[in-house]
mmCIF file of N, CA and C in Angstrom:
data_model
loop_
_atom_site.group_PDB
_atom_site.id
_atom_site.type_symbol
_atom_site.label_atom_id
_atom_site.label_comp_id
_atom_site.label_asym_id
_atom_site.label_seq_id
_atom_site.Cartn_x
_atom_site.Cartn_y
_atom_site.Cartn_z
ATOM 1 N N MET A 1 -113.487 126.102 -157.904
ATOM 2 C CA MET A 1 -112.310 126.910 -157.724
ATOM 3 C C MET A 1 -112.717 128.313 -157.275
ATOM 4 N N ALA A 2 -111.975 128.877 -156.356
ATOM 5 C CA ALA A 2 -112.275 130.199 -155.814
ATOM 6 C C ALA A 2 -112.032 131.290 -156.856
ATOM 7 N N THR A 3 -112.857 132.309 -156.805
ATOM 8 C CA THR A 3 -112.725 133.442 -157.710
ATOM 9 C C THR A 3 -111.705 134.424 -157.145
ATOM 10 N N PRO A 4 -110.631 134.739 -157.892
ATOM 11 C CA PRO A 4 -109.664 135.722 -157.388
ATOM 12 C C PRO A 4 -110.228 137.141 -157.469
ATOM 13 N N GLN A 5 -109.993 137.911 -156.427
ATOM 14 C CA GLN A 5 -110.464 139.290 -156.348
ATOM 15 C C GLN A 5 -109.313 140.183 -155.906
ATOM 16 N N SER A 6 -109.366 141.434 -156.286
ATOM 17 C CA SER A 6 -108.375 142.415 -155.864
ATOM 18 C C SER A 6 -109.101 143.713 -155.529
ATOM 19 N N TYR A 7 -108.818 144.255 -154.344
ATOM 20 C CA TYR A 7 -109.464 145.483 -153.886
ATOM 21 C C TYR A 7 -108.398 146.466 -153.412
ATOM 22 N N SER A 8 -108.677 147.735 -153.546
ATOM 23 C CA SER A 8 -107.876 148.798 -152.938
ATOM 24 C C SER A 8 -108.811 149.586 -152.037
ATOM 25 N N ILE A 9 -108.371 149.827 -150.806
ATOM 26 C CA ILE A 9 -109.177 150.578 -149.849
ATOM 27 C C ILE A 9 -108.282 151.603 -149.153
ATOM 28 N N TYR A 10 -108.889 152.629 -148.580
ATOM 29 C CA TYR A 10 -108.143 153.632 -147.825
ATOM 30 C C TYR A 10 -108.189 153.292 -146.344
ATOM 31 N N GLU A 11 -107.020 153.412 -145.691
ATOM 32 C CA GLU A 11 -106.957 153.136 -144.258
ATOM 33 C C GLU A 11 -107.870 154.092 -143.495
ATOM 34 N N GLY A 12 -108.515 153.579 -142.459
ATOM 35 C CA GLY A 12 -109.359 154.399 -141.605
ATOM 36 C C GLY A 12 -110.694 154.788 -142.204
ATOM 37 N N ASN A 13 -111.043 154.225 -143.357
ATOM 38 C CA ASN A 13 -112.318 154.533 -144.001
ATOM 39 C C ASN A 13 -113.257 153.339 -143.879
ATOM 40 N N ASP A 14 -114.550 153.602 -144.000
ATOM 41 C CA ASP A 14 -115.545 152.534 -144.106
ATOM 42 C C ASP A 14 -115.563 152.063 -145.556
ATOM 43 N N HIS A 15 -115.664 150.760 -145.749
ATOM 44 C CA HIS A 15 -115.687 150.184 -147.103
ATOM 45 C C HIS A 15 -116.684 149.045 -147.156
ATOM 46 N N VAL A 16 -117.281 148.856 -148.322
ATOM 47 C CA VAL A 16 -118.118 147.690 -148.596
ATOM 48 C C VAL A 16 -117.519 146.991 -149.812
ATOM 49 N N LEU A 17 -117.097 145.753 -149.615
ATOM 50 C CA LEU A 17 -116.566 144.949 -150.714
ATOM 51 C C LEU A 17 -117.717 144.174 -151.326
ATOM 52 N N ALA A 18 -117.978 144.399 -152.599
ATOM 53 C CA ALA A 18 -119.045 143.694 -153.304
ATOM 54 C C ALA A 18 -118.449 142.459 -153.967
ATOM 55 N N VAL A 19 -119.095 141.311 -153.750
ATOM 56 C CA VAL A 19 -118.608 140.037 -154.277
ATOM 57 C C VAL A 19 -119.753 139.351 -155.015
ATOM 58 N N GLN A 20 -119.449 138.795 -156.173
ATOM 59 C CA GLN A 20 -120.396 137.913 -156.853
ATOM 60 C C GLN A 20 -119.742 136.546 -156.951
ATOM 61 N N VAL A 21 -120.372 135.548 -156.343
ATOM 62 C CA VAL A 21 -119.848 134.187 -156.333
ATOM 63 C C VAL A 21 -120.342 133.472 -157.579
ATOM 64 N N MET A 22 -119.389 132.954 -158.334
ATOM 65 C CA MET A 22 -119.706 132.286 -159.592
ATOM 66 C C MET A 22 -119.400 130.796 -159.500
ATOM 67 N N GLN A 23 -120.158 130.014 -160.247
ATOM 68 C CA GLN A 23 -119.888 128.592 -160.424
ATOM 69 C C GLN A 23 -119.745 128.408 -161.929
ATOM 70 N N GLY A 24 -118.491 128.405 -162.386
ATOM 71 C CA GLY A 24 -118.250 128.436 -163.818
ATOM 72 C C GLY A 24 -118.644 129.806 -164.341
ATOM 73 N N ALA A 25 -119.487 129.834 -165.370
ATOM 74 C CA ALA A 25 -119.935 131.099 -165.958
ATOM 75 C C ALA A 25 -121.246 131.600 -165.362
ATOM 76 N N SER A 26 -121.817 130.857 -164.401
ATOM 77 C CA SER A 26 -123.115 131.212 -163.825
ATOM 78 C C SER A 26 -122.985 131.605 -162.361
ATOM 79 N N PRO A 27 -123.846 132.534 -161.896
ATOM 80 C CA PRO A 27 -123.846 132.881 -160.471
ATOM 81 C C PRO A 27 -124.245 131.674 -159.623
ATOM 82 N N LEU A 28 -123.598 131.522 -158.478
ATOM 83 C CA LEU A 28 -123.941 130.461 -157.528
ATOM 84 C C LEU A 28 -125.081 130.951 -156.651
ATOM 85 N N ASN A 29 -126.191 130.209 -156.603
ATOM 86 C CA ASN A 29 -127.316 130.591 -155.763
ATOM 87 C C ASN A 29 -126.925 130.420 -154.295
ATOM 88 N N LEU A 30 -127.020 131.491 -153.539
ATOM 89 C CA LEU A 30 -126.607 131.497 -152.126
ATOM 90 C C LEU A 30 -127.766 131.276 -151.163
ATOM 91 N N ALA A 31 -128.926 130.878 -151.671
ATOM 92 C CA ALA A 31 -130.113 130.723 -150.822
ATOM 93 C C ALA A 31 -129.910 129.722 -149.688
ATOM 94 N N GLY A 32 -129.099 128.700 -149.869
ATOM 95 C CA GLY A 32 -128.915 127.679 -148.838
ATOM 96 C C GLY A 32 -127.723 127.910 -147.930
ATOM 97 N N ILE A 33 -127.122 129.072 -147.987
ATOM 98 C CA ILE A 33 -125.936 129.342 -147.174
ATOM 99 C C ILE A 33 -126.341 129.523 -145.705
ATOM 100 N N THR A 34 -125.653 128.786 -144.826
ATOM 101 C CA THR A 34 -125.939 128.891 -143.396
ATOM 102 C C THR A 34 -124.851 129.628 -142.628
ATOM 103 N N ALA A 35 -123.661 129.766 -143.238
ATOM 104 C CA ALA A 35 -122.553 130.466 -142.583
ATOM 105 C C ALA A 35 -121.615 131.022 -143.649
ATOM 106 N N ALA A 36 -120.940 132.084 -143.271
ATOM 107 C CA ALA A 36 -119.919 132.674 -144.127
ATOM 108 C C ALA A 36 -118.835 133.234 -143.219
ATOM 109 N N LYS A 37 -117.589 133.135 -143.683
ATOM 110 C CA LYS A 37 -116.465 133.673 -142.924
ATOM 111 C C LYS A 37 -115.522 134.369 -143.893
ATOM 112 N N PHE A 38 -115.215 135.643 -143.610
ATOM 113 C CA PHE A 38 -114.270 136.428 -144.395
ATOM 114 C C PHE A 38 -113.099 136.783 -143.496
ATOM 115 N N TRP A 39 -111.882 136.553 -143.999
ATOM 116 C CA TRP A 39 -110.666 136.896 -143.260
ATOM 117 C C TRP A 39 -109.812 137.836 -144.073
ATOM 118 N N LEU A 40 -109.203 138.800 -143.390
ATOM 119 C CA LEU A 40 -108.100 139.595 -143.914
ATOM 120 C C LEU A 40 -106.895 139.236 -143.063
ATOM 121 N N ALA A 41 -105.797 138.843 -143.710
ATOM 122 C CA ALA A 41 -104.613 138.410 -142.974
ATOM 123 C C ALA A 41 -103.351 138.927 -143.660
ATOM 124 N N LYS A 42 -102.242 138.929 -142.929
ATOM 125 C CA LYS A 42 -100.960 139.369 -143.489
ATOM 126 C C LYS A 42 -100.574 138.541 -144.710
ATOM 127 N N LYS A 43 -100.762 137.230 -144.605
ATOM 128 C CA LYS A 43 -100.428 136.323 -145.707
ATOM 129 C C LYS A 43 -101.262 135.067 -145.579
ATOM 130 N N VAL A 44 -101.228 134.232 -146.605
ATOM 131 C CA VAL A 44 -102.074 133.032 -146.638
ATOM 132 C C VAL A 44 -101.769 132.086 -145.477
ATOM 133 N N SER A 45 -100.540 132.097 -144.982
ATOM 134 C CA SER A 45 -100.163 131.180 -143.900
ATOM 135 C C SER A 45 -100.366 131.772 -142.505
ATOM 136 N N SER A 46 -100.970 132.955 -142.405
ATOM 137 C CA SER A 46 -101.202 133.571 -141.092
ATOM 138 C C SER A 46 -102.140 132.706 -140.248
ATOM 139 N N PRO A 47 -101.799 132.495 -138.973
ATOM 140 C CA PRO A 47 -102.633 131.637 -138.118
ATOM 141 C C PRO A 47 -103.927 132.292 -137.654
ATOM 142 N N SER A 48 -103.995 133.623 -137.720
ATOM 143 C CA SER A 48 -105.211 134.312 -137.289
ATOM 144 C C SER A 48 -105.398 135.558 -138.153
ATOM 145 N N PRO A 49 -106.637 136.025 -138.268
ATOM 146 C CA PRO A 49 -106.900 137.178 -139.129
ATOM 147 C C PRO A 49 -106.625 138.506 -138.438
ATOM 148 N N LEU A 50 -106.388 139.520 -139.252
ATOM 149 C CA LEU A 50 -106.368 140.895 -138.755
ATOM 150 C C LEU A 50 -107.796 141.406 -138.627
ATOM 151 N N VAL A 51 -108.665 140.944 -139.540
ATOM 152 C CA VAL A 51 -110.087 141.284 -139.537
ATOM 153 C C VAL A 51 -110.858 140.023 -139.884
ATOM 154 N N GLU A 52 -111.934 139.758 -139.149
ATOM 155 C CA GLU A 52 -112.821 138.627 -139.452
ATOM 156 C C GLU A 52 -114.263 139.125 -139.478
ATOM 157 N N LYS A 53 -114.991 138.715 -140.506
ATOM 158 C CA LYS A 53 -116.415 139.027 -140.633
ATOM 159 C C LYS A 53 -117.156 137.718 -140.886
ATOM 160 N N THR A 54 -118.380 137.638 -140.383
ATOM 161 C CA THR A 54 -119.190 136.435 -140.548
ATOM 162 C C THR A 54 -120.582 136.819 -141.048
ATOM 163 N N LEU A 55 -121.343 135.818 -141.459
ATOM 164 C CA LEU A 55 -122.703 136.045 -141.940
ATOM 165 C C LEU A 55 -123.519 136.712 -140.839
ATOM 166 N N GLY A 56 -124.108 137.851 -141.133
ATOM 167 C CA GLY A 56 -124.884 138.600 -140.156
ATOM 168 C C GLY A 56 -124.054 139.537 -139.303
ATOM 169 N N ALA A 57 -122.748 139.441 -139.406
ATOM 170 C CA ALA A 57 -121.839 140.319 -138.652
ATOM 171 C C ALA A 57 -120.753 140.817 -139.601
ATOM 172 N N GLY A 58 -121.210 141.538 -140.628
ATOM 173 C CA GLY A 58 -120.281 142.091 -141.608
ATOM 174 C C GLY A 58 -120.424 141.490 -142.986
ATOM 175 N N VAL A 59 -120.933 140.257 -143.079
ATOM 176 C CA VAL A 59 -121.197 139.626 -144.382
ATOM 177 C C VAL A 59 -122.702 139.548 -144.569
ATOM 178 N N THR A 60 -123.196 140.111 -145.687
ATOM 179 C CA THR A 60 -124.630 140.146 -145.972
ATOM 180 C C THR A 60 -124.880 139.664 -147.390
ATOM 181 N N VAL A 61 -125.776 138.692 -147.534
ATOM 182 C CA VAL A 61 -126.205 138.259 -148.862
ATOM 183 C C VAL A 61 -127.187 139.311 -149.366
ATOM 184 N N THR A 62 -126.883 139.912 -150.520
ATOM 185 C CA THR A 62 -127.718 140.988 -151.057
ATOM 186 C C THR A 62 -128.619 140.517 -152.191
ATOM 187 N N ASP A 63 -128.233 139.472 -152.905
ATOM 188 C CA ASP A 63 -129.036 138.898 -153.991
ATOM 189 C C ASP A 63 -128.641 137.434 -154.121
ATOM 190 N N ALA A 64 -129.332 136.570 -153.374
ATOM 191 C CA ALA A 64 -128.975 135.150 -153.315
ATOM 192 C C ALA A 64 -128.988 134.496 -154.690
ATOM 193 N N ALA A 65 -130.005 134.757 -155.483
ATOM 194 C CA ALA A 65 -130.138 134.115 -156.793
ATOM 195 C C ALA A 65 -128.988 134.481 -157.726
ATOM 196 N N GLN A 66 -128.455 135.691 -157.586
ATOM 197 C CA GLN A 66 -127.354 136.143 -158.441
ATOM 198 C C GLN A 66 -125.982 135.968 -157.788
ATOM 199 N N GLY A 67 -125.947 135.306 -156.607
ATOM 200 C CA GLY A 67 -124.680 135.026 -155.938
ATOM 201 C C GLY A 67 -123.979 136.254 -155.387
ATOM 202 N N ARG A 68 -124.739 137.292 -155.068
ATOM 203 C CA ARG A 68 -124.138 138.551 -154.624
ATOM 204 C C ARG A 68 -124.186 138.711 -153.103
ATOM 205 N N LEU A 69 -123.051 139.163 -152.570
ATOM 206 C CA LEU A 69 -122.976 139.480 -151.152
ATOM 207 C C LEU A 69 -122.058 140.666 -150.953
ATOM 208 N N GLU A 70 -122.130 141.238 -149.773
ATOM 209 C CA GLU A 70 -121.292 142.372 -149.418
ATOM 210 C C GLU A 70 -120.573 142.092 -148.109
ATOM 211 N N ILE A 71 -119.350 142.605 -148.031
ATOM 212 C CA ILE A 71 -118.547 142.506 -146.814
ATOM 213 C C ILE A 71 -118.285 143.931 -146.344
ATOM 214 N N ALA A 72 -118.795 144.254 -145.165
ATOM 215 C CA ALA A 72 -118.673 145.616 -144.625
ATOM 216 C C ALA A 72 -117.460 145.710 -143.707
ATOM 217 N N LEU A 73 -116.595 146.664 -144.028
ATOM 218 C CA LEU A 73 -115.429 146.950 -143.200
ATOM 219 C C LEU A 73 -115.614 148.346 -142.611
ATOM 220 N N ALA A 74 -115.575 148.432 -141.291
ATOM 221 C CA ALA A 74 -115.734 149.726 -140.612
ATOM 222 C C ALA A 74 -114.383 150.422 -140.515
ATOM 223 N N ASN A 75 -114.413 151.747 -140.278
ATOM 224 C CA ASN A 75 -113.146 152.467 -140.170
ATOM 225 C C ASN A 75 -112.264 151.902 -139.053
ATOM 226 N N ALA A 76 -112.850 151.391 -137.994
ATOM 227 C CA ALA A 76 -112.064 150.767 -136.920
ATOM 228 C C ALA A 76 -111.348 149.507 -137.413
ATOM 229 N N ASP A 77 -111.936 148.826 -138.395
ATOM 230 C CA ASP A 77 -111.292 147.646 -138.980
ATOM 231 C C ASP A 77 -110.092 148.039 -139.830
ATOM 232 N N THR A 78 -110.243 149.110 -140.610
ATOM 233 C CA THR A 78 -109.216 149.464 -141.591
ATOM 234 C C THR A 78 -108.138 150.398 -141.042
ATOM 235 N N ARG A 79 -108.406 151.076 -139.927
ATOM 236 C CA ARG A 79 -107.455 152.037 -139.365
ATOM 237 C C ARG A 79 -106.068 151.430 -139.118
ATOM 238 N N PRO A 80 -105.957 150.243 -138.517
ATOM 239 C CA PRO A 80 -104.615 149.723 -138.229
ATOM 240 C C PRO A 80 -103.957 148.962 -139.395
ATOM 241 N N LEU A 81 -104.639 148.830 -140.512
ATOM 242 C CA LEU A 81 -104.127 148.000 -141.610
ATOM 243 C C LEU A 81 -103.122 148.758 -142.464
ATOM 244 N N LYS A 82 -102.142 148.014 -142.988
ATOM 245 C CA LYS A 82 -101.110 148.598 -143.844
ATOM 246 C C LYS A 82 -100.744 147.615 -144.954
ATOM 247 N N GLY A 83 -100.487 148.146 -146.152
ATOM 248 C CA GLY A 83 -99.909 147.360 -147.230
ATOM 249 C C GLY A 83 -100.866 146.399 -147.908
ATOM 250 N N SER A 84 -100.297 145.351 -148.472
ATOM 251 C CA SER A 84 -101.052 144.348 -149.216
ATOM 252 C C SER A 84 -101.388 143.172 -148.301
ATOM 253 N N LEU A 85 -102.665 142.834 -148.230
ATOM 254 C CA LEU A 85 -103.144 141.784 -147.341
ATOM 255 C C LEU A 85 -103.837 140.693 -148.144
ATOM 256 N N TYR A 86 -103.871 139.483 -147.589
ATOM 257 C CA TYR A 86 -104.553 138.346 -148.204
ATOM 258 C C TYR A 86 -105.992 138.313 -147.697
ATOM 259 N N CYS A 87 -106.944 138.044 -148.587
ATOM 260 C CA CYS A 87 -108.332 137.901 -148.159
ATOM 261 C C CYS A 87 -108.902 136.581 -148.665
ATOM 262 N N GLU A 88 -109.866 136.085 -147.910
ATOM 263 C CA GLU A 88 -110.487 134.801 -148.255
ATOM 264 C C GLU A 88 -111.918 134.784 -147.733
ATOM 265 N N LEU A 89 -112.808 134.189 -148.517
ATOM 266 C CA LEU A 89 -114.211 134.048 -148.134
ATOM 267 C C LEU A 89 -114.603 132.583 -148.244
ATOM 268 N N GLU A 90 -115.139 132.049 -147.155
ATOM 269 C CA GLU A 90 -115.603 130.660 -147.104
ATOM 270 C C GLU A 90 -117.099 130.654 -146.807
ATOM 271 N N LEU A 91 -117.840 129.815 -147.536
ATOM 272 C CA LEU A 91 -119.276 129.653 -147.316
ATOM 273 C C LEU A 91 -119.570 128.229 -146.873
ATOM 274 N N VAL A 92 -120.653 128.073 -146.091
ATOM 275 C CA VAL A 92 -121.105 126.757 -145.638
ATOM 276 C C VAL A 92 -122.572 126.624 -146.026
ATOM 277 N N ASN A 93 -122.915 125.490 -146.672
ATOM 278 C CA ASN A 93 -124.312 125.297 -147.074
ATOM 279 C C ASN A 93 -125.074 124.510 -146.012
ATOM 280 N N ALA A 94 -126.356 124.252 -146.254
ATOM 281 C CA ALA A 94 -127.225 123.583 -145.286
ATOM 282 C C ALA A 94 -126.760 122.167 -144.963
ATOM 283 N N ASP A 95 -126.011 121.534 -145.867
ATOM 284 C CA ASP A 95 -125.475 120.185 -145.629
ATOM 285 C C ASP A 95 -124.172 120.214 -144.847
ATOM 286 N N GLY A 96 -123.690 121.416 -144.503
ATOM 287 C CA GLY A 96 -122.441 121.542 -143.763
ATOM 288 C C GLY A 96 -121.203 121.526 -144.651
ATOM 289 N N ARG A 97 -121.399 121.552 -145.953
ATOM 290 C CA ARG A 97 -120.263 121.546 -146.881
ATOM 291 C C ARG A 97 -119.643 122.938 -146.967
ATOM 292 N N ARG A 98 -118.321 122.974 -146.805
ATOM 293 C CA ARG A 98 -117.570 124.234 -146.845
ATOM 294 C C ARG A 98 -116.926 124.405 -148.211
ATOM 295 N N ALA A 99 -116.909 125.665 -148.668
ATOM 296 C CA ALA A 99 -116.255 125.972 -149.931
ATOM 297 C C ALA A 99 -115.612 127.348 -149.850
ATOM 298 N N THR A 100 -114.346 127.421 -150.198
ATOM 299 C CA THR A 100 -113.667 128.696 -150.338
ATOM 300 C C THR A 100 -114.054 129.237 -151.698
ATOM 301 N N VAL A 101 -114.782 130.346 -151.707
ATOM 302 C CA VAL A 101 -115.353 130.864 -152.958
ATOM 303 C C VAL A 101 -114.655 132.124 -153.466
ATOM 304 N N MET A 102 -113.811 132.736 -152.622
ATOM 305 C CA MET A 102 -113.095 133.927 -153.046
ATOM 306 C C MET A 102 -111.779 134.019 -152.304
ATOM 307 N N VAL A 103 -110.727 134.319 -153.037
ATOM 308 C CA VAL A 103 -109.408 134.600 -152.473
ATOM 309 C C VAL A 103 -108.881 135.839 -153.177
ATOM 310 N N GLY A 104 -107.907 136.481 -152.595
ATOM 311 C CA GLY A 104 -107.337 137.628 -153.282
ATOM 312 C C GLY A 104 -106.540 138.525 -152.380
ATOM 313 N N THR A 105 -106.433 139.772 -152.815
ATOM 314 C CA THR A 105 -105.659 140.749 -152.074
ATOM 315 C C THR A 105 -106.485 142.008 -151.823
ATOM 316 N N VAL A 106 -106.178 142.629 -150.702
ATOM 317 C CA VAL A 106 -106.716 143.944 -150.367
ATOM 318 C C VAL A 106 -105.496 144.829 -150.115
ATOM 319 N N THR A 107 -105.354 145.850 -150.925
ATOM 320 C CA THR A 107 -104.267 146.806 -150.738
ATOM 321 C C THR A 107 -104.802 147.997 -149.965
ATOM 322 N N VAL A 108 -104.172 148.260 -148.829
ATOM 323 C CA VAL A 108 -104.599 149.368 -147.973
ATOM 324 C C VAL A 108 -103.720 150.575 -148.295
ATOM 325 N N VAL A 109 -104.369 151.621 -148.786
ATOM 326 C CA VAL A 109 -103.678 152.846 -149.202
ATOM 327 C C VAL A 109 -103.654 153.819 -148.023
ATOM 328 N N PRO A 110 -102.479 154.344 -147.674
ATOM 329 C CA PRO A 110 -102.414 155.290 -146.554
ATOM 330 C C PRO A 110 -103.152 156.587 -146.874
ATOM 331 N N THR A 111 -103.627 157.242 -145.817
ATOM 332 C CA THR A 111 -104.311 158.526 -145.957
ATOM 333 C C THR A 111 -103.589 159.592 -145.133
ATOM 334 N N VAL A 112 -103.777 160.847 -145.526
ATOM 335 C CA VAL A 112 -103.152 161.965 -144.816
ATOM 336 C C VAL A 112 -104.027 162.393 -143.637
ATOM 337 N N ILE A 113 -105.332 162.446 -143.851
ATOM 338 C CA ILE A 113 -106.246 162.869 -142.795
ATOM 339 C C ILE A 113 -106.406 161.728 -141.802
ATOM 340 N N PRO A 114 -106.076 161.957 -140.534
ATOM 341 C CA PRO A 114 -106.219 160.882 -139.545
ATOM 342 C C PRO A 114 -107.689 160.563 -139.288
ATOM 343 N N SER A 115 -107.974 159.285 -139.121
ATOM 344 C CA SER A 115 -109.349 158.881 -138.796
ATOM 345 C C SER A 115 -109.533 158.956 -137.283
ATOM 346 N N ALA A 116 -110.719 159.288 -136.875
ATOM 347 C CA ALA A 116 -110.999 159.440 -135.440
ATOM 348 C C ALA A 116 -111.407 158.124 -134.838
#
């Protein structure tokens, strides 16, 4: 079952979302992961993402044994975002098995200072 997560970020800012993937009460070892896909979308039924990150292009495994990874969002990614968004992270192992390991919400908080 996917781990629910909730994040708040500021529009137009750079952000790193830290995720620990768990299997029950233990961290899931990410050593065999061959692909990862992170989506930010208006809602769960959205046909395409507002932001997409993949392994090596925004998604980085930081501690495989402890199931830790980071998702980097650049200010260009967050500048056009508004309100509460749905997020999801899917991993693929060496056998090609896909698993949705994180779902949740990202709330984008407006800022007064415009981002360049």
